Tab-separated table of C-alpha atoms and ligand atoms in Angstrom:
chain	number	residue	atom	x	y	z
K	1	MET	CA	64.573	48.083	38.501
K	2	HIS	CA	62.177	48.380	41.462
K	3	ARG	CA	61.611	52.032	40.669
K	4	ASP	CA	57.855	51.770	40.977
K	5	GLU	CA	56.051	50.926	44.190
K	6	ALA	CA	54.183	47.886	42.852
K	7	GLY	CA	57.403	46.387	41.409
K	8	TRP	CA	59.355	46.237	44.646
K	9	GLN	CA	56.354	45.181	46.712
K	10	LYS	CA	55.847	42.209	44.444
K	11	ALA	CA	59.557	41.338	44.725
K	12	ALA	CA	59.426	41.672	48.525
K	13	ASP	CA	56.322	39.493	48.701
K	14	LEU	CA	57.998	36.774	46.621
K	15	MET	CA	61.129	37.020	48.775
K	16	VAL	CA	59.082	36.468	51.927
K	17	ARG	CA	57.089	33.587	50.449
K	18	ARG	CA	59.939	31.684	48.790
K	19	GLN	CA	62.898	32.375	51.057
K	20	ILE	CA	61.369	32.948	54.467
K	21	GLU	CA	57.932	31.362	54.893
K	22	ALA	CA	58.980	28.372	52.753
K	23	ARG	CA	61.867	27.760	55.170
K	24	GLY	CA	59.566	27.630	58.160
K	25	ILE	CA	59.611	31.166	59.528
K	26	ALA	CA	56.017	31.643	60.567
K	27	ASP	CA	56.050	34.732	62.821
K	28	PRO	CA	53.573	36.993	61.005
K	29	ARG	CA	55.176	40.128	62.463
K	30	VAL	CA	58.569	39.231	60.983
K	31	CYS	CA	57.041	38.426	57.589
K	32	ALA	CA	54.966	41.631	57.572
K	33	ALA	CA	58.001	43.757	58.459
K	34	MET	CA	60.073	42.165	55.705
K	35	ARG	CA	57.296	42.845	53.212
K	36	SER	CA	57.034	46.468	54.324
K	37	VAL	CA	60.718	47.517	54.276
K	38	PRO	CA	62.024	48.287	50.748
K	39	ARG	CA	65.267	46.277	50.777
K	40	HIS	CA	66.465	47.862	47.501
K	41	VAL	CA	66.817	51.175	49.368
K	42	PHE	CA	69.504	49.539	51.570
K	43	VAL	CA	71.885	48.425	48.806
K	44	PRO	CA	74.068	50.414	46.415
K	45	GLU	CA	72.274	51.479	43.231
K	46	ALA	CA	74.427	49.113	41.121
K	47	VAL	CA	73.035	46.003	42.857
K	48	ALA	CA	69.492	47.268	43.529
K	49	GLY	CA	68.142	44.842	40.932
K	50	ALA	CA	69.388	41.922	43.067
K	51	ALA	CA	68.103	43.316	46.377
K	52	TYR	CA	65.390	40.667	46.856
K	53	GLU	CA	67.554	37.691	45.876
K	54	ASP	CA	68.392	34.856	48.252
K	55	ARG	CA	71.923	36.005	49.171
K	56	PRO	CA	74.002	38.650	50.881
K	57	LEU	CA	75.148	41.553	48.692
K	58	SER	CA	78.152	43.826	48.808
K	59	ILE	CA	77.516	47.255	50.349
K	60	GLY	CA	81.089	48.544	49.913
K	61	TYR	CA	83.947	48.837	52.443
K	62	GLY	CA	84.323	45.048	52.277
K	63	GLN	CA	80.954	44.592	54.045
K	64	THR	CA	77.670	42.936	53.104
K	65	ILE	CA	73.948	43.258	53.697
K	66	SER	CA	72.898	39.923	55.218
K	67	GLN	CA	70.866	37.367	53.289
K	68	PRO	CA	67.115	38.065	53.803
K	69	TYR	CA	66.592	34.653	55.429
K	70	MET	CA	69.251	35.350	58.093
K	71	VAL	CA	67.649	38.714	58.920
K	72	ALA	CA	64.278	36.980	59.316
K	73	ARG	CA	65.757	34.116	61.348
K	74	VAL	CA	67.590	36.384	63.773
K	75	THR	CA	64.510	38.587	64.189
K	76	GLU	CA	62.358	35.537	64.879
K	77	LEU	CA	64.842	34.175	67.435
K	78	LEU	CA	64.943	37.541	69.178
K	79	CYS	CA	61.179	37.215	69.548
K	80	LEU	CA	60.447	40.502	71.300
K	81	PRO	CA	57.144	42.297	71.768
K	82	GLU	CA	56.412	45.663	70.210
K	83	GLY	CA	58.166	48.424	72.119
K	84	GLY	CA	61.112	46.168	73.000
K	85	ASN	CA	64.431	47.928	73.502
K	86	VAL	CA	66.989	46.455	71.080
K	87	LEU	CA	70.649	47.008	70.286
K	88	GLU	CA	72.108	45.871	66.966
K	89	VAL	CA	75.888	45.489	66.712
K	90	GLY	CA	77.021	45.875	63.091
K	91	ALA	CA	74.240	47.903	61.484
K	92	GLY	CA	75.955	48.026	58.051
K	93	SER	CA	73.316	48.995	55.507
K	94	GLY	CA	70.732	49.607	58.243
K	95	TYR	CA	68.366	46.941	56.891
K	96	GLN	CA	68.166	44.781	60.031
K	97	THR	CA	67.724	47.946	62.101
K	98	ALA	CA	64.902	48.996	59.755
K	99	VAL	CA	63.120	45.637	60.031
K	100	LEU	CA	63.226	45.824	63.840
K	101	ALA	CA	62.021	49.443	63.775
K	102	ALA	CA	59.193	48.475	61.412
K	103	MET	CA	58.095	45.921	64.041
K	104	GLY	CA	57.736	48.745	66.561
K	105	MET	CA	60.974	48.104	68.492
K	106	ARG	CA	63.078	50.900	69.898
K	107	VAL	CA	66.346	50.102	68.200
K	108	ILE	CA	69.867	51.469	68.281
K	109	GLY	CA	72.218	50.181	65.578
K	110	LEU	CA	75.984	50.472	66.101
K	111	GLU	CA	78.333	50.565	63.109
K	112	ARG	CA	82.128	50.939	63.248
K	113	ILE	CA	82.490	52.330	59.687
K	114	GLU	CA	81.258	55.893	59.887
K	115	ALA	CA	80.580	56.209	56.146
K	116	LEU	CA	78.161	53.233	56.330
K	117	ALA	CA	76.539	54.597	59.489
K	118	LEU	CA	75.847	57.955	57.828
K	119	VAL	CA	74.173	56.352	54.820
K	120	ALA	CA	72.188	53.916	56.978
K	121	ARG	CA	70.871	56.803	59.089
K	122	LYS	CA	69.755	58.704	55.979
K	123	ARG	CA	67.901	55.640	54.697
K	124	LEU	CA	65.984	55.161	57.952
K	125	ASP	CA	65.114	58.861	58.044
K	126	SER	CA	63.940	58.844	54.415
K	127	LEU	CA	61.571	55.956	55.218
K	128	GLY	CA	60.313	57.607	58.403
K	129	LEU	CA	61.604	54.731	60.533
K	130	ALA	CA	62.566	55.547	64.120
K	131	GLY	CA	65.758	53.475	64.458
K	132	GLU	CA	68.867	55.255	65.668
K	133	ILE	CA	72.306	54.598	64.117
K	134	ARG	CA	75.552	55.427	65.920
K	135	THR	CA	79.185	55.118	64.952
K	136	ALA	CA	80.787	53.031	67.694
K	137	ASP	CA	82.728	49.845	68.403
K	138	GLY	CA	79.872	47.527	69.254
K	139	ARG	CA	82.102	45.148	71.218
K	140	PHE	CA	81.434	47.497	74.113
K	141	GLY	CA	77.704	47.690	73.481
K	142	TRP	CA	76.072	51.068	74.108
K	143	ALA	CA	75.668	51.710	77.823
K	144	PRO	CA	73.499	54.863	77.599
K	145	GLY	CA	70.675	52.858	75.971
K	146	ALA	CA	70.799	49.924	78.418
K	147	PRO	CA	69.147	47.817	79.696
K	148	TYR	CA	68.195	46.057	76.438
K	149	ASP	CA	65.493	43.427	76.020
K	150	GLY	CA	67.512	42.087	73.110
K	151	ILE	CA	70.932	42.435	71.507
K	152	VAL	CA	71.524	41.172	67.984
K	153	VAL	CA	75.045	40.911	66.650
K	154	SER	CA	75.289	41.079	62.852
K	155	ALA	CA	79.005	40.227	62.571
K	156	ALA	CA	80.880	37.044	63.486
K	157	ALA	CA	82.179	37.140	67.056
K	158	GLU	CA	84.922	34.988	68.575
K	159	GLU	CA	83.251	35.186	71.972
K	160	VAL	CA	80.364	36.769	73.828
K	161	GLU	CA	81.567	40.209	74.912
K	162	PRO	CA	81.027	40.905	78.642
K	163	ALA	CA	79.435	44.302	77.852
K	164	TRP	CA	76.596	42.612	75.947
K	165	MET	CA	75.592	40.469	78.921
K	166	GLU	CA	75.975	43.425	81.297
K	167	GLN	CA	73.762	45.655	79.159
K	168	LEU	CA	70.949	43.103	78.743
K	169	SER	CA	68.011	43.316	81.121
K	170	GLY	CA	67.549	40.504	83.657
K	171	THR	CA	65.469	38.544	81.128
K	172	GLY	CA	67.179	39.802	77.967
K	173	VAL	CA	68.186	37.720	74.967
K	174	LEU	CA	71.369	37.839	72.892
K	175	VAL	CA	71.511	36.505	69.328
K	176	VAL	CA	75.061	36.232	67.988
K	177	PRO	CA	76.839	34.313	65.216
K	178	LEU	CA	79.718	32.750	67.112
K	179	ALA	CA	82.849	31.276	65.562
K	180	GLY	CA	83.455	27.677	66.531
K	181	PRO	CA	85.686	24.724	65.785
K	182	PHE	CA	83.635	24.247	62.589
K	183	PHE	CA	83.772	26.237	59.344
K	184	GLY	CA	81.999	29.574	59.639
K	185	GLU	CA	79.749	30.406	62.551
K	186	ARG	CA	76.709	29.178	64.352
K	187	LEU	CA	73.859	31.274	65.720
K	188	LEU	CA	73.853	31.294	69.504
K	189	VAL	CA	70.798	32.425	71.445
K	190	ARG	CA	71.752	33.240	75.040
K	191	ARG	CA	68.826	33.951	77.343
K	192	LYS	CA	69.662	35.778	80.519
K	193	SER	CA	67.941	34.897	83.758
K	194	GLY	CA	69.273	37.156	86.484
K	195	ASN	CA	72.935	36.241	86.890
K	196	LEU	CA	72.512	32.979	85.010
K	197	HIS	CA	71.916	32.225	81.355
K	198	GLU	CA	70.828	29.433	79.047
K	199	ASP	CA	72.325	28.750	75.622
K	200	GLU	CA	70.641	27.327	72.531
K	201	TRP	CA	72.391	26.786	69.192
K	202	TYR	CA	70.738	27.305	65.818
K	203	ASP	CA	71.741	27.712	62.151
K	204	PHE	CA	75.275	27.393	60.804
K	205	CYS	CA	76.030	30.598	58.940
K	206	ARG	CA	78.705	32.858	57.509
K	207	TYR	CA	79.103	36.495	58.565
K	208	VAL	CA	81.763	39.179	58.089
K	209	PRO	CA	83.997	39.401	61.175
K	210	LEU	CA	83.444	41.621	64.193
K	211	LEU	CA	86.420	44.001	64.130
K	212	GLU	CA	88.009	46.321	66.672
K	213	GLY	CA	87.751	50.106	66.777
K	214	VAL	CA	85.961	52.600	64.538
K	215	GLU	CA	86.813	53.881	61.065
K	216	PRO	CA	86.044	57.587	60.788
K	217	GLU	CA	84.765	58.806	57.456
K	218	ASP	CA	87.515	59.948	55.079
K	219	PRO	CA	86.851	63.705	54.713
K	220	GLU	CA	88.362	63.716	51.201
K	221	ALA	CA	86.082	60.937	50.019
K	222	SER	CA	83.005	62.728	51.358
K	223	ALA	CA	84.133	66.071	49.844
K	224	SER	CA	84.415	64.516	46.383
K	225	LYS	CA	80.956	62.985	46.777
K	226	ALA	CA	79.333	66.221	47.909
K	227	PRO	CA	78.150	67.551	44.522
K	228	GLU	CA	76.040	64.419	43.916
K	229	ASP	CA	74.581	64.496	47.384
K	230	PRO	CA	70.989	65.809	47.210
K	231	LYS	CA	71.192	67.258	50.745
H	301	LIG	N1	72.810	43.947	59.484
H	301	LIG	C1	73.722	44.457	58.505
H	301	LIG	C2	74.951	43.588	58.449
H	301	LIG	C3	76.106	44.283	57.865
H	301	LIG	S1	77.590	43.318	57.857
H	301	LIG	C4	73.061	44.490	57.140
H	301	LIG	O1	72.256	43.598	56.856
H	301	LIG	O2	73.374	45.370	56.358
H	301	LIG	C5	78.193	43.579	59.482
H	301	LIG	C6	78.573	44.978	59.840
H	301	LIG	O3	79.202	44.930	61.125
H	301	LIG	C7	79.582	45.638	58.911
H	301	LIG	O4	79.038	46.805	58.381
H	301	LIG	C8	80.780	45.942	59.814
H	301	LIG	O5	81.435	47.164	59.516
H	301	LIG	C9	80.136	45.977	61.190
H	301	LIG	N2	81.038	45.719	62.310
H	301	LIG	C10	82.052	44.835	62.406
H	301	LIG	N3	82.648	44.922	63.615
H	301	LIG	C11	81.973	45.878	64.317
H	301	LIG	C12	82.106	46.438	65.619
H	301	LIG	N4	83.061	46.048	66.481
H	301	LIG	N5	81.244	47.405	65.987
H	301	LIG	C13	80.281	47.860	65.145
H	301	LIG	N6	80.114	47.379	63.893
H	301	LIG	C14	80.942	46.391	63.487
């Protein structure tokens, strides 16, 4: 499925119309980016046929690629101009990173599971997208790339990590699904204004948890995969 160009573009167009525009996301840049990035490239082969469906999908290692609507929503809330400097915490499949890169942002995606980071980087490269993927514990942000105009967290956090606020520019914006006293999480948009900030709360949602530390790739697992690897 989606092996030919026209097939996936039709599926992506339907996804944007039915799941994103129909739910009120009107930013034409977000919609154009989500039409242009082939989402089926960011999921394992076995679920590629479901890539444009209205739900998250498993990407292995107990992780998921976020539902298309949530990717669009977060990108809209971030609301940055082309050329904006963005950090994504929890790059997973690399899809959110790719959408931001397709909008002309300079984006660094951090992923704690090295095996996922390696695959995500290959996908971005194969599509000619400029996003950078690094294996790191995103709770500490990524100081060398700071200051950021925006930071988007793609895993459920218990609290806003101090490093994120420190690494935002004076007018930067943080979008993070934050755990609360309710079931699941709620999207928090925290806008920095010098030393102060303003909070706004948006959609209730469900994300995989933000975890501590990094998981290096298992050398045995990669060795056994090597013969199938085209590179
Ligand atoms: N935007 C991604 C979401 C993947 S799920 C996509 O659509 O594919 C969230 C990802 O966050 C998982 O891959 C998980 O491994 C990663 N993650 C969790 N805690 C992290 C941390 N402290 N630092 C970096 N990545 C983290």
